[in-house]
Short mmCIF file of C-alpha atoms in Angstrom, two decimals:
data_model
loop_
_atom_site.label_atom_id
_atom_site.label_comp_id
_atom_site.label_asym_id
_atom_site.label_seq_id
_atom_site.Cartn_x
_atom_site.Cartn_y
_atom_site.Cartn_z
CA UNK X 1 -8.13 -18.57 4.30
CA UNK X 2 -6.26 -21.64 3.54
CA UNK X 3 -3.16 -22.06 5.75
CA UNK X 4 -1.15 -22.99 2.92
CA UNK X 5 -2.00 -20.30 0.96
CA UNK X 6 0.59 -19.59 -1.87
CA UNK X 7 0.89 -15.61 -2.88
CA UNK X 8 3.26 -14.81 -6.03
CA UNK X 9 3.81 -11.43 -6.76
CA UNK X 10 4.42 -10.59 -10.18
CA UNK X 11 7.15 -7.50 -10.07
CA UNK X 12 9.35 -7.24 -6.91
CA UNK X 13 9.67 -3.56 -6.10
CA UNK X 14 9.45 -1.48 -2.83
CA UNK X 15 5.47 -2.16 -2.40
CA UNK X 16 6.13 -5.57 -3.31
CA UNK X 17 9.08 -6.59 -0.96
CA UNK X 18 6.77 -4.15 1.65
CA UNK X 19 3.37 -6.61 1.45
CA UNK X 20 5.98 -9.83 1.62
CA UNK X 21 7.47 -9.06 4.92
CA UNK X 22 4.23 -8.24 6.35
CA UNK X 23 2.42 -11.23 4.95
CA UNK X 24 5.45 -13.32 6.66
CA UNK X 25 5.85 -11.20 9.65
CA UNK X 26 1.87 -11.30 9.94
CA UNK X 27 1.61 -15.38 9.29
CA UNK X 28 -0.62 -14.82 6.50
CA UNK X 29 1.32 -17.96 4.87
CA UNK X 30 2.50 -20.68 6.50
CA UNK X 31 6.48 -20.31 5.57
CA UNK X 32 8.60 -17.53 3.47
CA UNK X 33 8.85 -20.24 1.04
CA UNK X 34 4.96 -19.85 0.28
CA UNK X 35 5.63 -16.51 -0.98
CA UNK X 36 7.12 -15.97 -4.76
CA UNK X 37 8.14 -12.99 -6.84
CA UNK X 38 9.19 -13.12 -10.51
CA UNK X 39 10.87 -10.37 -12.70
CA UNK X 40 12.92 -9.61 -15.64
CA UNK X 41 16.45 -11.06 -15.79
CA UNK X 42 17.28 -7.50 -16.51
CA UNK X 43 16.09 -6.63 -12.95
CA UNK X 44 17.54 -9.56 -11.03
CA UNK X 45 18.96 -7.07 -8.59
CA UNK X 46 15.28 -6.42 -7.25
CA UNK X 47 14.62 -10.66 -6.36
CA UNK X 48 18.02 -10.11 -3.97
CA UNK X 49 15.68 -8.89 -0.41
CA UNK X 50 12.82 -11.55 -1.39
CA UNK X 51 15.98 -14.17 -1.65
CA UNK X 52 16.86 -13.08 2.06
CA UNK X 53 13.84 -13.34 2.64
CA UNK X 54 13.22 -17.17 2.05
CA UNK X 55 10.73 -16.16 -0.62
CA UNK X 56 10.89 -18.64 -4.37
CA UNK X 57 11.80 -16.24 -7.15
CA UNK X 58 11.51 -16.72 -10.61
CA UNK X 59 12.27 -14.80 -14.21
CA UNK X 60 9.12 -16.60 -15.98
CA UNK X 61 5.50 -15.70 -14.82
CA UNK X 62 4.30 -19.05 -16.15
CA UNK X 63 6.69 -20.75 -13.17
CA UNK X 64 5.31 -18.14 -10.33
CA UNK X 65 1.54 -18.82 -11.47
CA UNK X 66 1.91 -22.53 -11.48
CA UNK X 67 2.56 -22.42 -7.71
CA UNK X 68 0.55 -19.62 -6.53
CA UNK X 69 -2.84 -19.22 -5.19
CA UNK X 70 -2.69 -15.48 -5.07
CA UNK X 71 -0.75 -13.63 -7.46
CA UNK X 72 -0.27 -9.56 -6.71
CA UNK X 73 0.50 -7.63 -10.25
CA UNK X 74 2.72 -5.52 -8.72
CA UNK X 75 4.30 -3.79 -11.75
CA UNK X 76 4.12 0.03 -12.74
CA UNK X 77 0.88 1.23 -14.38
CA UNK X 78 2.95 1.28 -17.63
CA UNK X 79 4.65 -2.06 -17.69
CA UNK X 80 1.38 -3.86 -17.16
CA UNK X 81 0.48 -3.82 -21.11
CA UNK X 82 3.61 -5.87 -21.43
CA UNK X 83 2.41 -8.03 -18.53
CA UNK X 84 -0.81 -8.89 -18.94
CA UNK X 85 -0.61 -10.61 -22.34
CA UNK X 86 2.48 -13.01 -21.03
CA UNK X 87 -0.34 -14.15 -18.23
CA UNK X 88 -3.23 -14.20 -19.92
CA UNK X 89 -3.90 -17.77 -20.83
CA UNK X 90 -2.76 -18.98 -17.39
CA UNK X 91 -4.86 -17.28 -15.07
CA UNK X 92 -7.85 -20.18 -15.08
CA UNK X 93 -9.22 -19.70 -11.88
CA UNK X 94 -6.56 -17.69 -10.29
CA UNK X 95 -7.08 -14.87 -7.69
CA UNK X 96 -5.56 -11.40 -9.63
CA UNK X 97 -4.84 -8.43 -7.37
CA UNK X 98 -3.46 -5.40 -8.75
CA UNK X 99 -1.60 -2.70 -6.81
CA UNK X 100 -0.77 -0.84 -10.00
CA UNK X 101 -2.11 2.81 -9.39
CA UNK X 102 -4.29 3.77 -11.71
CA UNK X 103 -5.13 0.49 -14.25
CA UNK X 104 -9.09 0.00 -13.80
CA UNK X 105 -10.66 -3.05 -13.42
CA UNK X 106 -12.68 -2.97 -17.09
CA UNK X 107 -8.81 -2.59 -18.60
CA UNK X 108 -7.22 -5.09 -16.70
CA UNK X 109 -10.77 -7.67 -17.23
CA UNK X 110 -10.23 -6.99 -21.05
CA UNK X 111 -6.75 -7.64 -21.13
CA UNK X 112 -6.88 -10.67 -19.53
CA UNK X 113 -10.41 -12.54 -20.22
CA UNK X 114 -13.96 -11.81 -18.79
CA UNK X 115 -13.76 -14.95 -16.84
CA UNK X 116 -11.08 -13.41 -15.08
CA UNK X 117 -11.19 -13.17 -10.94
CA UNK X 118 -9.57 -10.01 -10.22
CA UNK X 119 -9.42 -7.31 -7.38
CA UNK X 120 -8.17 -3.91 -7.88
CA UNK X 121 -6.42 -2.85 -4.28
CA UNK X 122 -4.47 0.14 -3.12
CA UNK X 123 -1.95 -0.59 -0.27
CA UNK X 124 1.03 1.57 0.95
CA UNK X 125 4.01 0.69 2.43
CA UNK X 126 3.24 0.80 6.05
CA UNK X 127 2.56 -2.81 5.41
CA UNK X 128 6.19 -4.03 5.93
CA UNK X 129 5.54 -3.39 10.50
CA UNK X 130 1.66 -4.34 9.98
CA UNK X 131 0.61 -0.97 10.24
CA UNK X 132 -0.71 -0.45 6.76
CA UNK X 133 -4.01 0.77 4.79
CA UNK X 134 -5.54 -0.92 1.56
CA UNK X 135 -8.52 -0.33 0.38
CA UNK X 136 -9.82 -2.19 -2.77
CA UNK X 137 -12.55 -3.15 -5.17
CA UNK X 138 -13.23 -6.69 -6.76
CA UNK X 139 -14.64 -7.28 -10.43
CA UNK X 140 -17.33 -9.19 -11.31
CA UNK X 141 -16.21 -12.69 -11.06
CA UNK X 142 -14.78 -12.27 -7.84
CA UNK X 143 -16.82 -14.83 -5.43
CA UNK X 144 -17.36 -13.65 -1.53
CA UNK X 145 -14.69 -16.39 -0.95
CA UNK X 146 -12.41 -14.48 -3.06
CA UNK X 147 -13.05 -11.14 -1.36
CA UNK X 148 -12.74 -12.72 2.31
CA UNK X 149 -9.56 -14.12 1.52
CA UNK X 150 -8.37 -10.33 -0.24
CA UNK X 151 -9.59 -9.33 3.20
CA UNK X 152 -7.88 -11.44 5.69
CA UNK X 153 -4.72 -11.85 3.95
CA UNK X 154 -4.73 -7.61 3.78
CA UNK X 155 -5.59 -7.70 7.21
CA UNK X 156 -2.78 -9.50 8.89
CA UNK X 157 -0.56 -6.27 7.16
CA UNK X 158 -3.22 -3.50 8.85
CA UNK X 159 -6.27 -2.44 8.24
CA UNK X 160 -9.00 -3.42 4.79
CA UNK X 161 -11.63 -1.95 3.37
CA UNK X 162 -13.99 -2.30 0.57
CA UNK X 163 -14.57 0.57 -1.49
CA UNK X 164 -16.79 1.39 -5.19
CA UNK X 165 -14.10 1.50 -7.47
CA UNK X 166 -14.56 5.21 -8.08
CA UNK X 167 -12.61 6.16 -4.87
CA UNK X 168 -9.98 4.16 -5.48
CA UNK X 169 -7.95 7.27 -7.49
CA UNK X 170 -8.77 9.68 -4.09
CA UNK X 171 -7.45 6.40 -1.70
CA UNK X 172 -4.02 6.72 -3.48
CA UNK X 173 -4.01 10.33 -3.04
CA UNK X 174 -4.72 10.21 0.24
CA UNK X 175 -3.40 6.46 1.42
CA UNK X 176 -1.23 5.35 -0.89
CA UNK X 177 0.97 8.65 -1.51
CA UNK X 178 0.32 9.88 2.18
CA UNK X 179 3.00 7.93 3.85
CA UNK X 180 5.27 10.21 1.89
CA UNK X 181 3.23 13.82 3.10
CA UNK X 182 3.76 12.01 6.60
CA UNK X 183 7.87 11.36 6.39
CA UNK X 184 8.16 15.10 5.38
CA UNK X 185 6.20 16.54 7.94
CA UNK X 186 8.52 14.54 10.18
CA UNK X 187 11.51 15.18 8.86
CA UNK X 188 10.34 18.63 9.31
CA UNK X 189 9.49 19.07 12.96
CA UNK X 190 12.57 16.91 13.76
CA UNK X 191 14.54 19.89 11.58
CA UNK X 192 12.61 22.21 14.13
CA UNK X 193 13.95 20.46 17.06
CA UNK X 194 17.67 20.64 15.74
CA UNK X 195 17.22 24.30 15.10
CA UNK X 196 16.36 24.08 18.66
CA UNK X 197 18.82 22.54 20.17
CA UNK X 198 17.78 18.97 20.21
CA UNK X 199 19.95 16.14 19.49
CA UNK X 200 18.77 14.81 15.76
CA UNK X 201 17.94 11.48 16.99
CA UNK X 202 15.66 12.47 19.69
CA UNK X 203 13.87 14.81 17.41
CA UNK X 204 13.35 11.97 15.06
CA UNK X 205 12.28 9.85 17.99
CA UNK X 206 9.68 12.84 19.22
CA UNK X 207 8.77 13.71 15.67
CA UNK X 208 7.49 9.83 14.66
CA UNK X 209 6.34 8.60 17.81
CA UNK X 210 3.87 11.97 17.94
CA UNK X 211 2.83 11.09 14.64
CA UNK X 212 1.96 7.35 15.47
CA UNK X 213 -0.12 8.83 18.98
CA UNK X 214 -2.04 11.35 17.12
CA UNK X 215 -3.10 8.81 14.29
CA UNK X 216 -4.05 6.45 17.28
CA UNK X 217 -6.10 9.02 18.95
CA UNK X 218 -7.71 9.42 16.11
CA UNK X 219 -8.56 5.98 15.51
CA UNK X 220 -9.35 5.16 19.49
CA UNK X 221 -11.01 7.77 20.41
CA UNK X 222 -13.37 8.13 17.47
CA UNK X 223 -13.11 11.67 17.57
CA UNK X 224 -13.16 14.44 14.91
CA UNK X 225 -9.45 15.87 14.50
CA UNK X 226 -10.58 19.17 15.05
CA UNK X 227 -12.00 18.52 18.42
CA UNK X 228 -8.04 16.50 19.14
CA UNK X 229 -6.72 19.70 18.17
CA UNK X 230 -8.64 21.82 20.12
CA UNK X 231 -7.98 19.66 23.24
CA UNK X 232 -4.49 20.39 22.99
CA UNK X 233 -4.23 24.15 22.06
CA UNK X 234 -4.55 26.70 25.87
CA UNK X 235 -5.79 30.00 25.08
CA UNK X 236 -2.13 32.23 23.84
CA UNK X 237 -0.57 29.03 24.37
CA UNK X 238 2.34 27.70 22.58
CA UNK X 239 0.08 25.14 20.48
CA UNK X 240 -1.91 27.74 18.77
CA UNK X 241 0.83 30.14 18.00
CA UNK X 242 2.72 27.24 16.55
CA UNK X 243 -1.12 26.29 14.99
CA UNK X 244 -1.26 30.04 13.55
CA UNK X 245 2.30 29.97 11.53
CA UNK X 246 1.30 26.82 10.03
CA UNK X 247 -1.85 28.67 8.74
CA UNK X 248 -0.22 31.16 7.56
CA UNK X 249 2.04 29.01 5.85
CA UNK X 250 -0.34 27.20 3.98
CA UNK X 251 0.25 23.78 5.59
CA UNK X 252 -3.60 22.70 5.31
CA UNK X 253 -3.69 23.85 1.64
CA UNK X 254 -1.00 22.72 0.63
CA UNK X 255 -1.50 19.04 1.95
CA UNK X 256 -5.19 19.34 0.18
CA UNK X 257 -3.59 20.21 -3.44
CA UNK X 258 -1.32 17.15 -2.63
CA UNK X 259 -3.84 15.02 -2.18
CA UNK X 260 -5.58 15.97 -4.99
CA UNK X 261 -2.20 15.74 -7.42
CA UNK X 262 -1.79 12.53 -6.86
CA UNK X 263 -5.82 11.70 -7.37
CA UNK X 264 -5.65 13.53 -10.77
CA UNK X 265 -1.97 11.61 -12.00
CA UNK X 266 -3.61 8.38 -11.49
CA UNK X 267 -6.01 9.38 -13.92
CA UNK X 268 -3.19 10.23 -16.37
CA UNK X 269 -1.46 6.53 -16.28
#
């Protein structure tokens, strides 16, 4: 990856902002001005955060394309048909990375041109603190060097894995949407703590750090989550009593169904 890599975002929503912050913090780019974003004048308020970070901002996709080596398509899936014709003649040798849920490589390739170098990637918002996870698949024109660029760029904001495109929708259901599931659990745990008399700030800290620690245990020990769960459960103790309540209330089934619903939604876009 070039030390002078320039990254442009077509679209300036929350995911684009999270990635931009992560790239700057992780020194994936030389300086903030090597990151740019564009959006219509009607949505100019979305560019304010980018400006505050020191990024370049545009209302013209052509200007953004001219100053970018990697262009990230960060618009909503339903906006993609409006954006692709606008940049079709500009892609040339640019590496294009789409983070739009449900938009397949074949559709992107058809709406741009057969020679376009296109990567479909699903990140998540913890990229902002460089604890994200991104999964990608590449189109037929993407070179090994392009793949290396994607891995190095997104590797600065968390974990990155390459998969078959058939897996991307399920990835969206697990890790793309997953932070929202985790925030709901953190909030519920904290509310439970407050109900039992804990100060709100302490309850949130305990719940959030417990989730961070549990995740680290799975990743760094390479131990099955069920084994780690069993290690916390003493016979007749507090944890097994709590788990019994969670099973009775259907937490496991609810989360499985949530992942399934998010995955199916990708196919409907």
